[in-house]
Coordinates of C-alpha atoms in Angstrom, one line a residue:
M1 CA 8.7 36.5 25.7
A2 CA 6.7 38.8 27.9
A3 CA 7.0 40.6 31.2
I4 CA 4.3 39.8 33.7
P5 CA 3.7 41.2 37.2
A6 CA 5.5 39.0 39.7
E7 CA 3.1 39.8 42.6
A8 CA -0.4 41.0 43.2
P9 CA -0.7 44.7 42.3
A10 CA -1.4 47.5 44.7
P11 CA -5.0 47.9 45.9
G12 CA -7.2 49.3 43.2
L13 CA -5.3 47.9 40.3
P14 CA -6.7 45.0 38.2
S15 CA -5.4 41.6 39.1
P16 CA -3.0 40.4 36.3
P17 CA -1.8 36.8 35.8
M18 CA 0.8 36.1 38.4
E19 CA 4.1 34.3 38.4
Q20 CA 5.4 34.0 41.9
P21 CA 9.1 34.6 42.5
R22 CA 11.1 32.0 44.5
R23 CA 10.4 32.3 48.2
R24 CA 13.2 32.6 50.6
R25 CA 13.5 29.8 53.2
P26 CA 11.6 30.5 56.4
C27 CA 13.5 31.4 59.5
A28 CA 12.9 30.3 63.1
L29 CA 11.4 33.0 65.4
F30 CA 11.9 36.6 64.4
S31 CA 14.3 37.3 61.5
F32 CA 15.9 40.8 61.3
A33 CA 17.1 40.1 57.8
A34 CA 13.6 39.1 56.6
A35 CA 12.1 42.1 58.3
R36 CA 14.7 44.4 56.6
D37 CA 13.9 42.7 53.2
R38 CA 10.2 43.4 53.6
F39 CA 10.9 47.0 54.6
L40 CA 13.1 47.6 51.5
R41 CA 10.5 46.0 49.2
H42 CA 7.9 48.3 50.7
R43 CA 10.2 51.3 49.8
F44 CA 10.2 50.1 46.2
F45 CA 6.4 49.9 46.2
S46 CA 6.0 53.3 47.9
A47 CA 8.2 54.8 45.2
G48 CA 5.9 53.6 42.5
M49 CA 7.9 50.6 41.4
R50 CA 6.4 47.2 40.7
P51 CA 7.9 43.7 40.5
F52 CA 7.9 41.9 37.2
S53 CA 9.2 38.5 36.0
V54 CA 10.5 38.0 32.5
R55 CA 10.7 34.4 31.4
L56 CA 13.2 34.2 28.5
P57 CA 13.1 31.7 25.6
S58 CA 15.3 28.8 26.6
P59 CA 16.3 25.4 25.1
A60 CA 13.9 22.6 25.9
G61 CA 14.2 21.4 29.4
T62 CA 15.8 24.6 30.7
S63 CA 14.5 27.8 32.2
T64 CA 15.7 31.4 32.7
V65 CA 13.7 33.9 34.6
V66 CA 14.8 37.5 35.3
H67 CA 13.0 39.3 38.2
L68 CA 13.1 43.1 38.1
W69 CA 11.5 46.2 39.5
A70 CA 10.3 49.0 37.2
P71 CA 7.6 51.7 37.0
P72 CA 4.4 50.1 35.6
R73 CA 4.9 51.7 32.3
P74 CA 8.5 53.1 31.8
A75 CA 8.0 56.1 29.5
R76 CA 10.7 58.5 30.4
R77 CA 14.5 58.1 30.3
P78 CA 15.2 54.6 31.4
V79 CA 18.2 53.9 33.7
L80 CA 19.2 50.3 34.3
L81 CA 20.6 49.7 37.8
L82 CA 22.8 46.6 38.2
H83 CA 23.8 45.5 41.7
G84 CA 27.0 43.8 42.9
F85 CA 27.6 40.7 45.0
G86 CA 25.6 40.5 48.2
A87 CA 21.9 40.6 48.8
S88 CA 19.2 41.2 46.2
A89 CA 18.9 44.4 44.2
T90 CA 16.4 46.0 46.7
W91 CA 19.1 46.1 49.4
Q92 CA 21.5 48.0 47.2
W93 CA 19.2 50.5 45.3
A94 CA 16.4 51.5 47.6
P95 CA 18.0 54.8 48.6
Y96 CA 18.3 55.9 45.0
L97 CA 14.7 55.5 43.7
R98 CA 13.0 58.7 44.7
S99 CA 15.9 61.0 43.6
L100 CA 16.2 59.3 40.2
L101 CA 12.4 59.5 39.7
A102 CA 12.3 63.1 40.7
A103 CA 15.0 63.8 38.1
G104 CA 12.8 62.5 35.3
L105 CA 14.5 59.1 35.1
D106 CA 12.8 55.7 35.2
P107 CA 14.9 53.2 37.2
I108 CA 14.8 49.6 36.1
V109 CA 16.3 47.3 38.8
P110 CA 16.8 43.6 38.0
D111 CA 18.2 40.8 40.1
L112 CA 21.1 39.4 38.2
L113 CA 21.0 35.7 37.6
F114 CA 21.4 33.6 40.8
F115 CA 20.6 36.6 43.0
G116 CA 17.3 37.5 44.5
A117 CA 14.5 35.8 42.5
S118 CA 16.4 35.5 39.1
S119 CA 17.5 32.1 38.1
S120 CA 18.6 29.9 35.2
T121 CA 19.2 26.2 34.7
L122 CA 21.6 26.9 31.9
P123 CA 25.3 26.2 32.6
E124 CA 26.8 29.5 31.4
R125 CA 28.4 31.8 34.0
S126 CA 30.2 34.6 32.2
E127 CA 29.4 38.3 32.4
T128 CA 28.6 38.0 28.7
F129 CA 25.8 35.6 29.6
Q130 CA 24.5 37.9 32.3
A131 CA 24.6 40.9 29.8
R132 CA 22.8 38.9 27.2
T133 CA 20.1 37.9 29.7
V134 CA 19.6 41.4 31.1
K135 CA 19.3 42.8 27.6
A136 CA 16.7 40.2 26.7
A137 CA 14.8 41.2 29.8
M138 CA 14.9 44.8 28.8
D139 CA 13.5 43.8 25.4
G140 CA 10.8 41.9 27.2
M141 CA 9.9 45.1 29.0
G142 CA 9.8 47.0 25.7
V143 CA 12.8 49.2 26.6
R144 CA 15.1 49.5 23.6
R145 CA 17.5 52.3 24.6
F146 CA 18.7 53.1 28.1
A147 CA 21.6 54.2 30.3
V148 CA 23.2 51.7 32.7
V149 CA 24.7 52.0 36.2
G150 CA 26.7 49.1 37.5
V151 CA 28.1 48.6 41.0
S152 CA 31.1 46.3 41.5
Y153 CA 30.1 43.0 39.8
G154 CA 27.1 44.8 38.2
G155 CA 29.7 47.1 36.6
F156 CA 31.3 44.1 34.9
V157 CA 27.9 43.3 33.4
A158 CA 27.2 46.9 32.5
Y159 CA 30.5 47.3 30.7
R160 CA 29.9 44.1 28.7
M161 CA 26.4 45.3 27.8
A162 CA 27.8 48.6 26.5
A163 CA 30.4 46.7 24.4
M164 CA 27.8 44.2 23.1
Y165 CA 24.9 46.5 22.5
P166 CA 26.2 50.0 21.6
E167 CA 22.9 50.8 19.8
A168 CA 21.0 50.2 23.1
V169 CA 23.3 51.5 25.8
E170 CA 23.6 55.3 25.5
R171 CA 25.6 56.1 28.7
V172 CA 27.5 54.2 31.4
V173 CA 28.2 54.7 35.1
L174 CA 30.6 52.3 36.8
V175 CA 30.8 52.4 40.6
S176 CA 33.6 50.6 42.4
S177 CA 33.9 48.2 39.5
G178 CA 37.3 46.7 38.8
V179 CA 36.7 45.8 35.2
C180 CA 40.3 46.4 34.3
L181 CA 41.6 43.8 36.8
E182 CA 43.8 41.0 35.6
E183 CA 44.1 37.5 37.1
Q184 CA 47.8 38.2 37.7
D185 CA 46.9 41.1 40.0
L186 CA 45.8 38.6 42.7
G187 CA 49.3 37.0 42.8
A188 CA 50.9 40.4 42.7
G189 CA 49.2 41.4 46.0
L190 CA 46.9 44.2 44.6
F191 CA 43.9 42.7 46.4
P192 CA 43.2 41.4 49.9
V193 CA 42.9 37.9 48.5
A194 CA 45.6 35.8 46.8
D195 CA 43.5 33.7 44.4
V196 CA 40.1 33.1 43.0
G197 CA 39.2 30.6 45.7
E198 CA 39.8 33.0 48.5
A199 CA 37.9 35.7 46.6
A200 CA 34.9 33.3 46.5
E201 CA 35.1 32.7 50.2
L202 CA 35.1 36.5 50.8
L203 CA 32.3 37.4 48.4
V204 CA 30.1 34.3 49.0
P205 CA 30.4 34.1 52.8
R206 CA 29.0 31.0 54.5
R207 CA 30.1 31.8 58.1
P208 CA 29.8 34.9 60.4
A209 CA 33.5 35.4 60.5
E210 CA 33.6 35.7 56.7
V211 CA 30.8 38.2 56.7
R212 CA 32.7 40.3 59.3
R213 CA 35.8 40.2 57.2
L214 CA 33.8 41.3 54.1
V215 CA 32.1 44.2 55.9
K216 CA 35.4 45.4 57.4
L217 CA 36.9 45.4 53.9
T218 CA 34.1 47.1 52.2
F219 CA 33.2 49.9 54.7
V220 CA 35.4 52.7 56.0
R221 CA 33.3 52.7 59.1
P222 CA 31.9 49.2 59.7
P223 CA 29.5 48.5 62.5
P224 CA 31.5 48.3 65.8
V225 CA 29.5 45.2 66.9
M226 CA 28.3 42.4 64.6
P227 CA 26.7 39.6 66.7
S228 CA 27.0 36.1 65.2
Y229 CA 23.2 35.7 65.6
F230 CA 22.5 38.5 63.2
L231 CA 25.1 37.4 60.7
K232 CA 23.8 33.8 60.7
D233 CA 20.3 35.2 60.2
Y234 CA 21.5 37.3 57.2
I235 CA 23.3 34.3 55.6
N236 CA 20.3 32.1 56.1
V237 CA 17.8 34.6 54.6
M238 CA 19.8 36.4 52.0
G239 CA 23.0 34.5 51.3
S240 CA 22.2 30.8 51.3
D241 CA 20.8 30.4 47.8
H242 CA 22.8 29.6 44.6
I243 CA 26.2 29.4 46.5
Q244 CA 27.7 27.1 43.9
E245 CA 26.5 29.2 41.0
K246 CA 27.8 32.4 42.6
T247 CA 31.2 30.8 43.1
E248 CA 31.2 29.8 39.5
L249 CA 30.4 33.4 38.5
L250 CA 33.5 34.6 40.3
F251 CA 35.8 31.9 38.7
S252 CA 34.4 32.8 35.3
L253 CA 35.0 36.5 35.9
I254 CA 38.6 36.3 37.1
N255 CA 40.2 33.2 35.5
E256 CA 42.6 34.2 32.8
R257 CA 41.3 37.7 32.7
K258 CA 43.6 40.1 30.8
L259 CA 43.3 43.9 30.2
S260 CA 44.4 43.3 26.6
D261 CA 41.2 41.3 26.1
L262 CA 38.9 44.1 27.4
P263 CA 37.1 46.0 24.6
K264 CA 37.1 49.7 24.7
I265 CA 33.5 50.9 25.0
R266 CA 32.6 54.1 23.1
Q267 CA 29.8 55.4 25.3
P268 CA 30.5 58.4 27.6
T269 CA 31.4 56.7 30.9
L270 CA 31.5 58.0 34.5
I271 CA 33.8 56.2 36.9
V272 CA 32.9 56.5 40.6
W273 CA 35.2 55.2 43.2
G274 CA 35.6 55.2 47.0
E275 CA 38.9 56.7 47.9
Q276 CA 39.6 54.0 50.5
D277 CA 38.4 51.0 48.5
Q278 CA 40.2 47.9 49.7
V279 CA 38.4 45.4 47.4
F280 CA 39.2 47.2 44.2
P281 CA 42.0 49.6 45.0
M282 CA 42.2 53.1 43.3
E283 CA 44.9 51.7 40.9
L284 CA 42.0 50.0 39.0
A285 CA 40.1 53.3 38.7
H286 CA 43.0 55.0 37.2
R287 CA 43.7 52.0 34.9
L288 CA 40.1 52.1 33.6
E289 CA 40.3 55.9 33.1
R290 CA 43.5 55.4 31.0
H291 CA 41.9 52.5 29.1
L292 CA 38.9 54.6 28.1
G293 CA 40.7 57.9 27.6
D294 CA 38.9 61.2 27.0
N295 CA 35.5 59.4 26.8
S296 CA 35.6 58.9 30.6
R297 CA 35.7 60.9 33.8
L298 CA 36.7 59.8 37.3
V299 CA 34.9 61.0 40.4
V300 CA 36.6 60.0 43.7
V301 CA 34.3 59.8 46.8
K302 CA 36.2 60.7 50.0
N303 CA 35.8 58.8 53.2
A304 CA 34.2 55.9 51.4
G305 CA 35.3 52.3 50.7
H306 CA 34.2 49.7 48.2
A307 CA 30.6 50.0 49.3
A308 CA 30.5 53.7 48.5
N309 CA 27.0 53.2 47.0
I310 CA 25.7 52.3 50.4
E311 CA 28.1 54.1 52.7
K312 CA 27.7 57.4 50.8
S313 CA 24.4 56.8 49.1
K314 CA 23.3 60.4 49.0
E315 CA 26.6 61.6 47.5
V316 CA 26.8 58.9 45.0
C317 CA 23.1 59.3 44.0
K318 CA 23.7 63.1 43.5
I319 CA 26.8 62.3 41.3
I320 CA 24.7 60.0 39.2
V321 CA 21.7 62.3 38.8
D322 CA 24.0 65.3 38.0
Y323 CA 25.8 63.2 35.4
F324 CA 22.5 62.3 33.6
Q325 CA 21.2 65.8 33.8
E326 CA 24.4 67.2 32.5
S327 CA 24.3 64.8 29.5
A328 CA 21.2 66.6 28.3
D329 CA 23.5 69.6 27.6
P330 CA 25.6 68.7 24.5
S331 CA 28.1 71.6 25.2
V332 CA 29.4 69.8 28.3
S333 CA 32.5 67.7 27.6
M334 CA 33.8 64.6 29.4
G335 CA 37.2 66.0 30.1
G336 CA 38.5 66.6 33.6
R337 CA 38.4 64.9 37.0
Q338 CA 36.1 65.7 39.9
I339 CA 37.0 65.0 43.5
K340 CA 34.2 64.8 45.9

């Protein structure tokens, strides 16, 4: 198993063997989503990040490839950034790169399986499978110990990694991640959806109306106008791949989920939550804080919803950077709650 550059390097660098990531389907005429995707990829390149593909050992006749972005030679303090449902990792983490790098941290940003250019032909769909796959990709990059930041669904994977690999994961940040949810919460009316099927329609939208509903639920200040043309373009470019697999991920995540089955991780954990989160209400933040006890701290971001990492990217990025810089001082305890 080895990580190889996924694309041609920047000018002036030697040409390595290439494994091209899956290309997105072409769009007719001009595509705003495709242009945005190119712009965000350029931001990754300009920050000094490079794309890699890690092909993992798989049973005969199967294939698993993890696409990720990382500094060419991660040598400082690695921080694994795990995205949530939605577009690929570049869309969710681009605003964070320069601040993290300036703070002496090396961000490593994978596409989780069935998002972006990461894929697998294996039938597993659990967050345990995602955690095992990401850990294998980190091993392929030669990164043995790291902190992890997970947003929403990425937080489920981050939490599972911390439980499965305590020797590798040194510190955890969970942003808007309802890892303490139970399946019975849906029927009890805690969420804007009543069952797993409706959750899948919301988080894996196929029509403009579904994207509008998702945006209005995740942002405190959604765009006032969302033309169907732009939403169809976004679905076609960024949201039309692996629909069945993503739906199965959600069913695996929620079906028969119970808090009593959730292990208690031992790493210091920062919980970051948008005060007006409608997807994972604040009750889940407090539930997680109680579950982890004194080993955790809750930071509430005001005037932010579920997409706090996008809506308040500067504030959330500063919270994350301050947390990792603070961790270098052993005299600082985890106790107390911050309100931003």
